[in-house]
Amino acid sequence: MKKLILLSLLCLAFTVNAQTTYVITMGVQNYNNPNNPAESLLNSASDAMAIDSIFKARGAQTACLTGKYVNVSNINEKLDIVKYKINKNQGEDNLVLFCSMHGSQNGYLLTWDGFYYVGELIRRLSEIKAKNICLFLDDCHSGSAGQIYMEMPTEKRNPALFIFTACRQEESAIDESMLGSAWFSAAVIKGLRGISDSDRNRVITIAELYKYIYDDVVLRCEKKNQTLLKKMEGKESEVQLFSMHPQLYGPVNRMNEPVISYVK
């Protein structure tokens, strides 16, 4: 009887402390809301779905929001649900949040039905007691999130939070029809699928993923600029060159934390 009770307790402990990765991906591609007639994007929804499928294949609990479902109320509801589940599990779980939509230099995301302040998003994520939280922002001027994060008092920053931005605050994020993805999202997708695993141990860390994303996006910019300058030879002063530098914000001493694992 004692052995049976002990075994039951061990099974219960394993169930309670089992690590789960929660993933919320959001992409507003077609702004068809008459009250919010923003210019449509090319690949936001499909990028969100691609990232959702990567994590779903690894057993994550995912929610993919696109179009009209990317509204302020729905975003807050999903975050509240995840917060409840993660905080209940004593900091063992991970959270990935991916956002692809229009953005502004003063730190606002353009949802289907209005604006969502990135500072509010970071504040909500700071209340989630996860092991690791990765926030990916693929929007123009997404580097504004880093400014907001750095201005927060150190004691209010969540030590589990890492923020990947598509570009600096003064830069625009680039979407491309021929690529079938936004430049930043394309790098994230390829990186998560394994190409960023530089030491080939089948575990992709924060540092590995960011290095791959940065190198991939900057190289794409350089190639595009070379092509433009060649076409406009003699009129270089008239060329508007691409400038896009992905950024990463978070605790430096935890950059080797995993984002996704392919270890069975």
Coordinates of C-alpha atoms in Angstrom, one line a residue:
M1 CA 0.0 0.0 0.0
K2 CA 2.8 2.4 0.9
K3 CA 4.5 1.7 -2.5
L4 CA 1.3 2.4 -4.3
I5 CA 0.8 5.7 -2.4
L6 CA 4.4 6.7 -3.1
L7 CA 4.0 5.9 -6.8
S8 CA 0.8 7.9 -7.0
L9 CA 2.4 10.9 -5.3
L10 CA 5.4 10.7 -7.8
C11 CA 3.0 10.6 -10.7
L12 CA 1.1 13.6 -9.4
A13 CA 4.3 15.6 -8.8
F14 CA 5.4 14.9 -12.4
T15 CA 2.0 15.9 -13.8
V16 CA 2.0 19.2 -11.8
N17 CA 5.5 20.2 -12.8
A18 CA 5.5 19.0 -16.4
Q19 CA 6.7 21.7 -18.6
T20 CA 4.4 23.1 -21.3
T21 CA 5.1 25.7 -24.0
Y22 CA 2.2 28.0 -24.7
V23 CA 2.2 29.9 -28.1
I24 CA 0.1 32.8 -29.2
T25 CA 0.6 34.0 -32.8
M26 CA -1.2 37.0 -34.3
G27 CA -1.2 38.4 -37.8
V28 CA -3.4 41.1 -39.3
Q29 CA -3.0 40.9 -43.1
N30 CA -6.1 42.5 -44.5
Y31 CA -7.4 45.5 -42.6
N32 CA -11.0 45.2 -43.9
N33 CA -12.5 47.0 -40.9
P34 CA -14.3 50.1 -42.3
N35 CA -13.6 51.8 -38.9
N36 CA -9.9 51.1 -39.3
P37 CA -9.0 51.3 -43.0
A38 CA -5.3 50.6 -42.7
E39 CA -3.2 49.5 -45.7
S40 CA -3.2 45.7 -46.0
L41 CA -0.1 43.7 -45.4
L42 CA 1.2 40.9 -47.6
N43 CA 2.1 38.0 -45.3
S44 CA 1.2 38.7 -41.7
A45 CA -1.5 36.0 -41.3
S46 CA 0.5 33.3 -43.1
D47 CA 3.6 34.1 -41.1
A48 CA 1.6 33.7 -37.9
M49 CA 0.2 30.4 -39.1
A50 CA 3.6 29.1 -40.1
I51 CA 5.1 29.8 -36.6
D52 CA 2.0 28.3 -35.0
S53 CA 2.5 25.1 -36.9
I54 CA 6.2 24.8 -36.0
F55 CA 5.5 24.9 -32.3
K56 CA 2.3 22.8 -32.6
A57 CA 4.4 20.0 -34.2
R58 CA 6.6 20.0 -31.1
G59 CA 3.6 19.5 -28.8
A60 CA 3.0 23.2 -27.7
Q61 CA -0.4 24.5 -26.8
T62 CA -1.1 27.1 -29.5
A63 CA -3.6 29.8 -30.4
C64 CA -3.3 31.5 -33.8
L65 CA -5.3 34.7 -34.2
T66 CA -5.7 36.4 -37.6
G67 CA -7.8 39.2 -39.2
K68 CA -10.7 40.4 -37.1
Y69 CA -9.7 38.0 -34.2
V70 CA -6.7 40.2 -33.5
N71 CA -8.6 42.7 -31.5
V72 CA -7.8 44.3 -28.1
S73 CA -10.3 42.3 -26.2
N74 CA -9.3 38.9 -27.6
I75 CA -5.6 39.6 -27.1
N76 CA -6.2 40.4 -23.4
E77 CA -8.4 37.4 -23.0
K78 CA -5.7 35.0 -24.4
L79 CA -3.1 36.6 -22.2
D80 CA -5.2 36.2 -19.1
I81 CA -5.9 32.6 -19.8
V82 CA -2.2 31.8 -20.4
K83 CA -1.2 33.8 -17.3
Y84 CA -3.6 31.7 -15.2
K85 CA -2.3 28.4 -16.6
I86 CA 1.4 29.3 -16.3
N87 CA 1.3 30.9 -12.9
K88 CA -0.6 27.9 -11.6
N89 CA 2.4 25.7 -12.6
Q90 CA 5.0 27.4 -10.5
G91 CA 7.2 28.9 -13.2
E92 CA 7.9 25.7 -15.1
D93 CA 6.2 26.6 -18.4
N94 CA 7.3 28.7 -21.4
L95 CA 5.4 31.3 -23.5
V96 CA 6.0 32.4 -27.0
L97 CA 4.1 35.5 -28.4
F98 CA 4.4 36.5 -32.1
C99 CA 2.8 39.7 -33.4
S100 CA 2.8 40.7 -37.1
M101 CA 0.9 43.9 -37.9
H102 CA 1.4 47.6 -38.5
G103 CA 3.3 49.5 -35.8
S104 CA 4.2 53.1 -34.9
Q105 CA 7.3 54.9 -33.6
N106 CA 5.7 55.7 -30.3
G107 CA 5.1 52.0 -29.5
Y108 CA 1.6 51.1 -30.7
L109 CA 0.5 48.0 -32.6
L110 CA -2.4 48.5 -35.0
T111 CA -4.8 45.7 -34.3
W112 CA -8.0 45.0 -36.2
D113 CA -10.1 47.3 -34.1
G114 CA -7.6 49.9 -32.9
F115 CA -4.3 50.4 -31.1
Y116 CA -2.5 48.3 -28.5
Y117 CA 0.3 49.9 -26.6
V118 CA 3.4 47.8 -26.5
G119 CA 4.1 49.0 -22.9
E120 CA 0.8 47.5 -21.8
L121 CA 1.8 44.2 -23.5
I122 CA 5.1 44.2 -21.8
R123 CA 3.4 45.0 -18.5
R124 CA 1.0 42.0 -18.9
L125 CA 3.9 39.7 -19.8
S126 CA 5.8 40.9 -16.7
E127 CA 3.0 39.4 -14.6
I128 CA 3.4 35.9 -16.1
K129 CA 5.7 33.7 -14.0
A130 CA 7.0 31.6 -16.8
K131 CA 10.4 30.0 -17.1
N132 CA 11.0 31.8 -20.4
I133 CA 8.9 34.3 -22.4
C134 CA 9.8 35.1 -26.0
L135 CA 8.1 38.1 -27.6
F136 CA 8.5 38.5 -31.4
L137 CA 7.4 41.8 -32.9
D138 CA 7.3 42.0 -36.7
D139 CA 6.1 45.6 -37.3
C140 CA 7.5 48.9 -38.5
H141 CA 9.4 50.7 -35.7
S142 CA 9.2 47.6 -33.5
G143 CA 12.4 48.7 -31.8
S144 CA 10.3 51.1 -29.8
A145 CA 9.5 48.1 -27.6
G146 CA 13.1 48.0 -26.6
Q147 CA 13.0 51.7 -25.6
I148 CA 9.9 51.0 -23.5
Y149 CA 11.5 48.0 -21.9
M150 CA 14.8 49.8 -21.1
E151 CA 12.9 52.7 -19.4
M152 CA 11.2 50.3 -17.0
P153 CA 12.7 50.1 -13.5
T154 CA 14.9 47.0 -13.3
E155 CA 12.8 45.5 -10.5
K156 CA 9.7 45.7 -12.7
R157 CA 11.2 43.8 -15.6
N158 CA 10.4 40.2 -15.9
P159 CA 13.7 38.3 -15.9
A160 CA 12.2 35.6 -18.0
L161 CA 11.3 38.1 -20.9
F162 CA 13.1 38.3 -24.1
I163 CA 12.0 40.7 -26.8
F164 CA 12.9 40.2 -30.5
T165 CA 12.1 43.1 -32.7
A166 CA 12.2 43.2 -36.5
C167 CA 14.0 46.5 -36.6
R168 CA 15.2 49.6 -34.7
Q169 CA 12.7 52.2 -33.6
E170 CA 13.4 54.5 -36.6
E171 CA 13.4 51.7 -39.2
S172 CA 10.6 50.0 -41.1
A173 CA 10.0 46.3 -41.3
I174 CA 9.9 44.9 -44.8
D175 CA 7.3 42.6 -46.3
E176 CA 7.9 41.0 -49.7
S177 CA 5.4 39.2 -52.0
M178 CA 8.1 37.2 -53.9
L179 CA 9.6 35.9 -50.7
G180 CA 6.1 35.0 -49.4
S181 CA 7.0 36.3 -46.0
A182 CA 8.1 39.4 -44.2
W183 CA 11.9 39.5 -43.9
F184 CA 12.0 39.2 -40.1
S185 CA 9.3 36.5 -40.0
A186 CA 11.1 34.5 -42.7
A187 CA 14.3 34.5 -40.6
V188 CA 12.3 33.5 -37.5
I189 CA 10.6 30.7 -39.3
K190 CA 13.9 29.3 -40.8
G191 CA 15.7 29.7 -37.5
L192 CA 13.0 27.8 -35.5
R193 CA 13.0 25.0 -38.1
G194 CA 16.6 24.3 -37.2
I195 CA 19.0 26.3 -39.4
S196 CA 20.0 28.6 -36.4
D197 CA 21.2 25.6 -34.4
S198 CA 24.9 26.4 -34.7
D199 CA 26.2 23.7 -32.4
R200 CA 23.9 21.1 -33.8
N201 CA 22.7 19.8 -30.4
R202 CA 19.0 20.1 -31.5
V203 CA 18.3 22.8 -29.0
I204 CA 17.9 26.3 -30.3
T205 CA 18.8 29.0 -27.8
I206 CA 17.9 32.7 -27.6
A207 CA 21.4 33.6 -28.6
E208 CA 21.5 31.2 -31.6
L209 CA 18.1 32.3 -32.9
Y210 CA 18.9 36.0 -32.6
K211 CA 22.3 35.7 -34.3
Y212 CA 20.7 33.9 -37.2
I213 CA 17.8 36.3 -37.5
Y214 CA 20.1 39.4 -37.4
D215 CA 22.6 38.0 -40.0
D216 CA 19.8 36.8 -42.3
V217 CA 17.9 40.1 -42.3
V218 CA 21.0 42.3 -42.6
L219 CA 22.4 40.2 -45.5
R220 CA 19.1 40.4 -47.3
C221 CA 19.2 44.2 -47.0
E222 CA 22.8 44.3 -48.3
K223 CA 21.8 42.2 -51.4
K224 CA 18.8 44.3 -52.1
N225 CA 20.8 47.5 -51.8
Q226 CA 23.5 46.2 -54.2
T227 CA 20.9 45.3 -56.8
L228 CA 19.3 48.8 -56.4
L229 CA 22.6 50.6 -56.7
K230 CA 23.5 48.6 -59.8
K231 CA 20.2 49.5 -61.5
M232 CA 20.6 53.1 -60.6
E233 CA 24.2 53.5 -61.5
G234 CA 25.0 57.2 -61.8
K235 CA 21.9 58.1 -59.8
E236 CA 23.0 56.6 -56.5
S237 CA 21.9 59.8 -54.6
E238 CA 18.3 59.1 -55.6
V239 CA 18.3 55.6 -54.2
Q240 CA 16.5 54.9 -50.9
L241 CA 18.4 52.1 -49.4
F242 CA 17.0 49.4 -47.2
S243 CA 17.9 49.6 -43.5
M244 CA 16.7 46.9 -41.1
H245 CA 18.5 45.7 -38.0
P246 CA 16.6 43.2 -35.7
Q247 CA 17.1 43.9 -32.0
L248 CA 17.0 41.7 -28.9
Y249 CA 16.3 42.8 -25.4
G250 CA 16.4 40.7 -22.2
P251 CA 18.8 39.5 -19.5
V252 CA 22.2 39.0 -20.9
N253 CA 23.1 36.2 -18.5
R254 CA 20.2 34.0 -19.8
M255 CA 20.8 34.1 -23.5
N256 CA 21.5 30.4 -23.6
E257 CA 18.0 29.5 -22.6
P258 CA 16.1 27.4 -25.1
V259 CA 13.4 28.7 -27.5
I260 CA 12.6 25.3 -29.0
S261 CA 14.0 21.8 -28.7
Y262 CA 14.1 18.9 -31.2
V263 CA 15.5 16.5 -28.7
K264 CA 13.1 13.6 -28.3

